[in-house]
Coordinates of C-alpha atoms in Angstrom, one line a residue:
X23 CA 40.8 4.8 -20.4
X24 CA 37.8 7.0 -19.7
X25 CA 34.3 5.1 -21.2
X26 CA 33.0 7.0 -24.1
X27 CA 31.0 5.4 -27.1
X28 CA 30.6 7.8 -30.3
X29 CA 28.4 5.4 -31.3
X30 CA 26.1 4.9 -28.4
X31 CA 25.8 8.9 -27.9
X32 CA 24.6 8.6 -31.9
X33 CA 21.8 6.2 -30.8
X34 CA 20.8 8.9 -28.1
X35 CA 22.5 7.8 -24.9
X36 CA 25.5 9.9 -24.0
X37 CA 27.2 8.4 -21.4
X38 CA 29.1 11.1 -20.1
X39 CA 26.2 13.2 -19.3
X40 CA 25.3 10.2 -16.8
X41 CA 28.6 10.6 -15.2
X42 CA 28.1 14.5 -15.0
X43 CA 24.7 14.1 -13.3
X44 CA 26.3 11.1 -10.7
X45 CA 28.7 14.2 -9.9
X46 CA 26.2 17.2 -9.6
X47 CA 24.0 14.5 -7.3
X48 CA 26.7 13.7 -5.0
X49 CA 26.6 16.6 -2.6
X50 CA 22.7 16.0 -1.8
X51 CA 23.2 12.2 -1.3
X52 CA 25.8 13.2 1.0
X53 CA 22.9 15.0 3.7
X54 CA 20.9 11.8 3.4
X55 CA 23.8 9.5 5.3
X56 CA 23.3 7.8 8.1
X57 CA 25.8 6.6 10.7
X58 CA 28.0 3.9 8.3
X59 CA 26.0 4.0 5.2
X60 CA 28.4 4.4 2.4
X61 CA 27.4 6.7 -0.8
X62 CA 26.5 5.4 -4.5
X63 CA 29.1 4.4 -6.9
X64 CA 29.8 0.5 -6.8
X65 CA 27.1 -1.9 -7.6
X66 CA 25.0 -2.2 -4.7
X67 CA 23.8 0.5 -1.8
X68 CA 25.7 -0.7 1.4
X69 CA 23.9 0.2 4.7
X70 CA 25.1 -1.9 7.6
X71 CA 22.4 -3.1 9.8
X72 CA 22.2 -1.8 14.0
X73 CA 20.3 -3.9 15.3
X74 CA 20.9 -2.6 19.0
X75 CA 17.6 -2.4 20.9
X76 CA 15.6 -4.8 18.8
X77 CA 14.7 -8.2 20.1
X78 CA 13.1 -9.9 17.4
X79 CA 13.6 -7.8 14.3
X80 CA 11.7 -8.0 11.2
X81 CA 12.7 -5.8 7.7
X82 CA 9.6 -3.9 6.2
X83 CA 9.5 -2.5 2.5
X84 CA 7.5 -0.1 0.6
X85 CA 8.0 0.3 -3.2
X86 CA 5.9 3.6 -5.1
X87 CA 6.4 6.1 -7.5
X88 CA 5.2 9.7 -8.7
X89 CA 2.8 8.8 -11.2
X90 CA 1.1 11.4 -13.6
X91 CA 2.0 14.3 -11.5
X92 CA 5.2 14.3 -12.9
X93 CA 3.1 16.0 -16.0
X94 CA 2.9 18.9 -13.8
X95 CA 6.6 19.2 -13.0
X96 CA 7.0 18.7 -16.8
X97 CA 4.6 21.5 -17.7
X98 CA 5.7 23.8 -15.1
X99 CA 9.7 23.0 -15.1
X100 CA 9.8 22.7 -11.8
X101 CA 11.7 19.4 -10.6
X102 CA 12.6 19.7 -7.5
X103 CA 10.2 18.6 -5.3
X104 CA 9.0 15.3 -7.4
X105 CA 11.5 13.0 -5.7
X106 CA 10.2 14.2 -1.9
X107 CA 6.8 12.8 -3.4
X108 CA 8.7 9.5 -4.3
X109 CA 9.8 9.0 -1.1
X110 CA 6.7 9.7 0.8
X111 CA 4.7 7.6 -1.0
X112 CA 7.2 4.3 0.2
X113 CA 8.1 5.6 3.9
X114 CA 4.2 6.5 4.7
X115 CA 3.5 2.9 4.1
X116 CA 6.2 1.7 5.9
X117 CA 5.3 3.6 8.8
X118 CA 1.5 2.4 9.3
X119 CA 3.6 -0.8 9.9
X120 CA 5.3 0.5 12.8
X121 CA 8.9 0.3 11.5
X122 CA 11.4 3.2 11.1
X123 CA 12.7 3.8 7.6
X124 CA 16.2 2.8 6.9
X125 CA 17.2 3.6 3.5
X126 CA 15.9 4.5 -0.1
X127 CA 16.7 3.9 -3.5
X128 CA 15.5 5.3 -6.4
X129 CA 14.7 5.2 -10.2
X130 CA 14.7 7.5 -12.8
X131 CA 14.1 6.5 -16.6
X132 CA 14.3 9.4 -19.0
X133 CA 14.4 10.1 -23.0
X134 CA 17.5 12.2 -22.5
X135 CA 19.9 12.7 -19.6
X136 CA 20.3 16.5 -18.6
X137 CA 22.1 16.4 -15.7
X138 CA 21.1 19.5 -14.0
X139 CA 17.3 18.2 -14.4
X140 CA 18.3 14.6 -13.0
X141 CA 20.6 16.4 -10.0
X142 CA 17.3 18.6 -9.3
X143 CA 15.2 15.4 -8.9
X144 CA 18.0 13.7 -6.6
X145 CA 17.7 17.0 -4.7
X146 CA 14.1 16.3 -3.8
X147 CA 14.7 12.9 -3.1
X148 CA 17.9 13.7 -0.6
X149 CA 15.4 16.3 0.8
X150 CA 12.5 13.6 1.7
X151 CA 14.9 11.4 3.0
X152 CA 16.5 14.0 5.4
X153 CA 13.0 14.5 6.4
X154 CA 12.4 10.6 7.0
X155 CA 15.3 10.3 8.7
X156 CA 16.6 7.2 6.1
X157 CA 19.7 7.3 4.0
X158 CA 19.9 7.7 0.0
X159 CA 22.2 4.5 -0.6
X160 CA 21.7 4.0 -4.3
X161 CA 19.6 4.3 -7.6
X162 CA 19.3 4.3 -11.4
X163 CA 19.7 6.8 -14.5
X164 CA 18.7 4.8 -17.2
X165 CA 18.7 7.0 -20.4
X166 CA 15.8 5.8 -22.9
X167 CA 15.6 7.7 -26.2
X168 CA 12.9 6.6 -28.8
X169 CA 11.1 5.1 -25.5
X170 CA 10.4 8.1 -23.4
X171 CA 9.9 12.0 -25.0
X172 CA 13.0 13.7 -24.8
X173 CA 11.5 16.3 -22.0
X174 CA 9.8 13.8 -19.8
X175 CA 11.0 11.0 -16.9
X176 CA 9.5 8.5 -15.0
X177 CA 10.4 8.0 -10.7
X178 CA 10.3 5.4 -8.4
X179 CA 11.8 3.8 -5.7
X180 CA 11.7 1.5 -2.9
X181 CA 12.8 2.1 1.2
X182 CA 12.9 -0.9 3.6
X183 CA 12.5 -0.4 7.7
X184 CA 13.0 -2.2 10.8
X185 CA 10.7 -3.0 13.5
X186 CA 10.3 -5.4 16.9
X187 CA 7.9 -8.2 15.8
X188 CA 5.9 -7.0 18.8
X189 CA 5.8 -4.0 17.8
X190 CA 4.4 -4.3 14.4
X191 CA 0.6 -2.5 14.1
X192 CA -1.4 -5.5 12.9
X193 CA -4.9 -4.4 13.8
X194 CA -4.8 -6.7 16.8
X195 CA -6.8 -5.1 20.1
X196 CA -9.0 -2.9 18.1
X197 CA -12.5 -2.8 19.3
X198 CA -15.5 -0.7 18.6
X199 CA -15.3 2.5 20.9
X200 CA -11.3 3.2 19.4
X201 CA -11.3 6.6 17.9
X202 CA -9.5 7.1 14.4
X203 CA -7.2 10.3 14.2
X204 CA -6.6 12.4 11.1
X205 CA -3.1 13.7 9.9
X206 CA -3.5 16.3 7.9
X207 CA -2.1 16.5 4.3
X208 CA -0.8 19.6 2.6
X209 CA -2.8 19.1 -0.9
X210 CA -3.5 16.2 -3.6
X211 CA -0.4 14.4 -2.3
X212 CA 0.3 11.7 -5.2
X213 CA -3.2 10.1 -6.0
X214 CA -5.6 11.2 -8.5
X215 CA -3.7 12.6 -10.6
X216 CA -5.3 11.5 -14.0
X217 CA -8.1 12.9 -12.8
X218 CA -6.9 16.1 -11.9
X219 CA -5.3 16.6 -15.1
X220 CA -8.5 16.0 -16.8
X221 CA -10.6 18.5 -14.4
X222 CA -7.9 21.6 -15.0
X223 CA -7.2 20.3 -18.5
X224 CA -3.6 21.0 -17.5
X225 CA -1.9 20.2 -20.5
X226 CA -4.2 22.9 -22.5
X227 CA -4.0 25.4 -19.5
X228 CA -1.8 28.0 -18.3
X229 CA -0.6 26.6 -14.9
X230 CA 0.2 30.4 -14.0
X231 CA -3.2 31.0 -13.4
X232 CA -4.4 31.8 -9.7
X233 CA -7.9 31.0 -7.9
X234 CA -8.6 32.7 -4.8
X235 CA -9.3 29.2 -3.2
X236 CA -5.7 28.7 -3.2
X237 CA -4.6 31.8 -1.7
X238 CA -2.2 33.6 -3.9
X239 CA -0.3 30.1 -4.9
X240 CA -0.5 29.6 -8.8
X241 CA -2.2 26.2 -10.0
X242 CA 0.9 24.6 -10.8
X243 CA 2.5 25.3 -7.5
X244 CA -0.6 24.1 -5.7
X245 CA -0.5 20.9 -7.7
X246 CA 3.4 20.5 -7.1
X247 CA 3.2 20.6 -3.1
X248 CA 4.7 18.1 -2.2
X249 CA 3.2 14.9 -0.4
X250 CA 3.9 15.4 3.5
X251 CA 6.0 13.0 5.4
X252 CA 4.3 11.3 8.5
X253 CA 7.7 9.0 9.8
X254 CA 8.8 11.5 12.6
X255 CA 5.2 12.4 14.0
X256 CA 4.5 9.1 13.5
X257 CA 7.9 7.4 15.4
X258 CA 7.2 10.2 18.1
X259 CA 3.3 9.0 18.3
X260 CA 4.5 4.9 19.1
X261 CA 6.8 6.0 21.9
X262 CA 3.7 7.6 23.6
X263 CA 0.4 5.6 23.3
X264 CA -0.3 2.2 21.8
X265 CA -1.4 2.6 17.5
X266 CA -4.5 0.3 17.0
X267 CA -4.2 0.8 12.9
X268 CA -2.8 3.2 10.7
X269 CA -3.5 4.2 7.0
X270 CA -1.6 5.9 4.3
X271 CA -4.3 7.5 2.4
X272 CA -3.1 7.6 -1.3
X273 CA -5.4 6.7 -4.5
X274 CA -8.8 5.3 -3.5
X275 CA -9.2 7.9 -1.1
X276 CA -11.1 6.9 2.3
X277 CA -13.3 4.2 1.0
X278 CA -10.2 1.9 0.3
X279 CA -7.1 2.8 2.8
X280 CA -8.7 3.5 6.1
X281 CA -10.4 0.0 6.1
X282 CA -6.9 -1.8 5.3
X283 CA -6.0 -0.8 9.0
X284 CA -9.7 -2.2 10.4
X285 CA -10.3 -6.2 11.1
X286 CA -13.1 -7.2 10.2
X287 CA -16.4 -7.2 11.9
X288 CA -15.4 -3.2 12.1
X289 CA -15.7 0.0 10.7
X290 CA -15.2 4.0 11.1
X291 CA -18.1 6.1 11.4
X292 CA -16.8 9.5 9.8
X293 CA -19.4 12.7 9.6
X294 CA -18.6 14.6 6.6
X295 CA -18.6 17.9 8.5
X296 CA -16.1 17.0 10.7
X297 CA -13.2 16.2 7.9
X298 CA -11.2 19.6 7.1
X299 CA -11.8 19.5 3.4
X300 CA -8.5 21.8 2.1
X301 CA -9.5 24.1 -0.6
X302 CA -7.8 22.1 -3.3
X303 CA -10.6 19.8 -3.3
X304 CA -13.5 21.9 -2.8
X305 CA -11.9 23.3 -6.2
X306 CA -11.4 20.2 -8.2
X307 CA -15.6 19.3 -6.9
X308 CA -16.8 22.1 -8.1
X309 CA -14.8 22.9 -11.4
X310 CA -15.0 18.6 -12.1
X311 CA -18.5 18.2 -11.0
X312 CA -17.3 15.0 -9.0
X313 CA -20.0 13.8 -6.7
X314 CA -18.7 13.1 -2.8
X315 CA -18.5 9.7 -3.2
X316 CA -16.1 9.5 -5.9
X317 CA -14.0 12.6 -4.5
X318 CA -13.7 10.4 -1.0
X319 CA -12.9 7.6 -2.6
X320 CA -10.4 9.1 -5.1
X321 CA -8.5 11.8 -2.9
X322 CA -7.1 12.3 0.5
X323 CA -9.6 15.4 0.8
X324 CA -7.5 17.1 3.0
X325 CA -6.6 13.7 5.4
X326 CA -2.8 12.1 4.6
X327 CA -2.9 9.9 7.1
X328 CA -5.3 8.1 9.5
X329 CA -4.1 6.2 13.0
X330 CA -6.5 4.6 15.3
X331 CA -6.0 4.4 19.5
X332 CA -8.5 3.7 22.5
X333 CA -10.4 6.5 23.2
X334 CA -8.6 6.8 26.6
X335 CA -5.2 7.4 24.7
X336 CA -6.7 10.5 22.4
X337 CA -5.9 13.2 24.3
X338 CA -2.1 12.0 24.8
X339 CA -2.0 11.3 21.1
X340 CA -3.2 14.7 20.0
X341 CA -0.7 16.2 22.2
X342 CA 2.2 14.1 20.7
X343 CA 1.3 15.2 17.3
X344 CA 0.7 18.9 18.0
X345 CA 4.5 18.7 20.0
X346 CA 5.5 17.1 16.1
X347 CA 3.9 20.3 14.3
X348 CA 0.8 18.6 13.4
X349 CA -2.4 19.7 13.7
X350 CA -4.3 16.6 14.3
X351 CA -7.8 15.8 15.0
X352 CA -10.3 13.5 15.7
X353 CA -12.2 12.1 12.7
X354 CA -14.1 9.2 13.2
X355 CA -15.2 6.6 15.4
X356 CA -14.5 2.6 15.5
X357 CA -18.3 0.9 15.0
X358 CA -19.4 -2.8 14.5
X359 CA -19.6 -2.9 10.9
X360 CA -19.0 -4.8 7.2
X361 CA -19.0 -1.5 5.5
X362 CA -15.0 -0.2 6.8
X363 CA -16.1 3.3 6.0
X364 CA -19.7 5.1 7.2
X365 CA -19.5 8.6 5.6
X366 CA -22.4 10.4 6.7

């Protein structure tokens, strides 16, 4: 017998709308699979482990989601690209420890269930895993009337890598003299959201509206760009030159990532003119009235993702990343110091 309840659909939750969007999600799971991981549908994600090539292999997780930039996908109706934000935000950290992303599962909680909106957030997700490089074994619908509105969702999830335990980037060998290499981001990424909102005012505001600082894109799809995912650059980056440190700069900007990938004893000497601020945040200063301290140590400003490597290893580095399609640069330099971060 197929599984209906009259009375549970009466209480809000309509069960076969859940089915429906497991259905209309299937096809972009299916571009996420790896060699023998097996699709959604029992009660756990199956993904069986190769462990070919690894001598003493340790498992690393990373567990994030959207946050309130989801009120921009809300406002806007655009859902698409949400769920590669989801993703980034747990394989970016995985990465700074070295290890290769696996697999990714996710969570969606919503006041109603329509599946064509919950198959467009999958979407997003299957697209940052292809881009990661992990497979999209499993996740969660959980329908939620009276607890979220009937228009809005919340998104998470959690992705677990492998790497050699001599291979894991633990800070070890860094030394005053190491240079510290910016990734570039593509815009706000996922941090700072709540401030944002409150800058633009976006639930008051028509996100239609353009700026000439963000060159012809409308707010709302410069707030939606999605977060940019650092695993291939990054994987490509090991094989060629020895990572001292590595930081995923999400909320608390520069002043509280990059010094989670310093020892102690250290810091990173940073001039201010040498960061490539991205218009986005030259915007939200001057509209907000945000002093530089709190804009560096709120947003990425422009930087997604710091690495450090002896100064001898630079160029090669540099190379490797602009082979990857990144434009990389140099930022900072590794100093004796208690501070983590000199912004000058």
């Amino acid at each position: 017998m197929k599984s209906f309840s009259e009375s549970y659909k009466e209480a809000g939750v309509d069960i076969t709308a859940g089915y429906k969007a497991v259905e209309l999600m299937k096809k972009h799971i299916a571009r996420t699979m790896t060699n023998g991981a097996e699709q959604i549908g029992g009660f756990g994600g199956l993904f069986p482990l190769d462990l070919t090539g690894y001598t003493h292999p340790v498992l690393v997780s990373g567990t994030d989601g959207v946050g309130t930039k989801l009120k921009i996908a809300f406002l806007t109706g655009k859902n698409d690209t949400v769920g590669i934000d989801c993703v980034a935000m747990c394989v970016n950290d995985v990465i700074c420890c070295g290890a290769k992303p696996l697999f990714f599962l996710d969570y969606i909680a919503c006041g109603k269930n329509y599946p064509e909106k919950i198959a467009d957030i999958v979407a997003g997700i299957a697209e940052g895993c292809v881009q990661s490089g992990c497979a999209l074994i499993g996740g969660e619908t959980a329908e939620m009337p009276g607890f979220y509105p009937v228009d809005e969702y919340d998104l998470a999830g959690f992705a677990v890598g492998v790497v050699d335990r001599d291979k894991v980037i633990d800070k070890t060998g860094m030394k005053a003299g190491d240079v510290m290499i910016a990734l570039p981001s593509s815009g706000v990424h996922s941090n700072g959201f709540s401030l944002v909102r409150k800058i633009f005012d976006v639930e008051n505001t028509d996100l239609t509206v353009t700026y000439p600082e963000l060159g012809g894109k409308t707010l709302g799809e410069a707030l939606l760009t999605p977060t940019v995912i650092y695993v291939k650059p990054m994987l490509a980056l090991f094989d060629k030159v020895r990572v001292k440190g590595a930081s995923h700069i999400t909320g608390g900007g520069f002043y509280e990532n990059m010094p989670r990938s310093i020892p102690k004893g250290l810091g990173v000497k940073i001039k201010k003119e040498d960061v490539r601020v991205l218009p986005i945040f030259k915007l939200l200063q001057a509209k907000g009235g945000v002093s530089d301290r709190d804009m560096y140590n709120t947003f990425n400003m422009g930087v997604g993702m710091s690495v450090v490597v002896s100064k001898e290893d630079a160029e090669v580095a540099l190379a490797t990343l602009k082979e990857q399609g990144v434009d990389a640069y140099v930022i900072g330099e590794i100093v004796p110091s208690e501070d983590g971060v000199i912004l000058e």
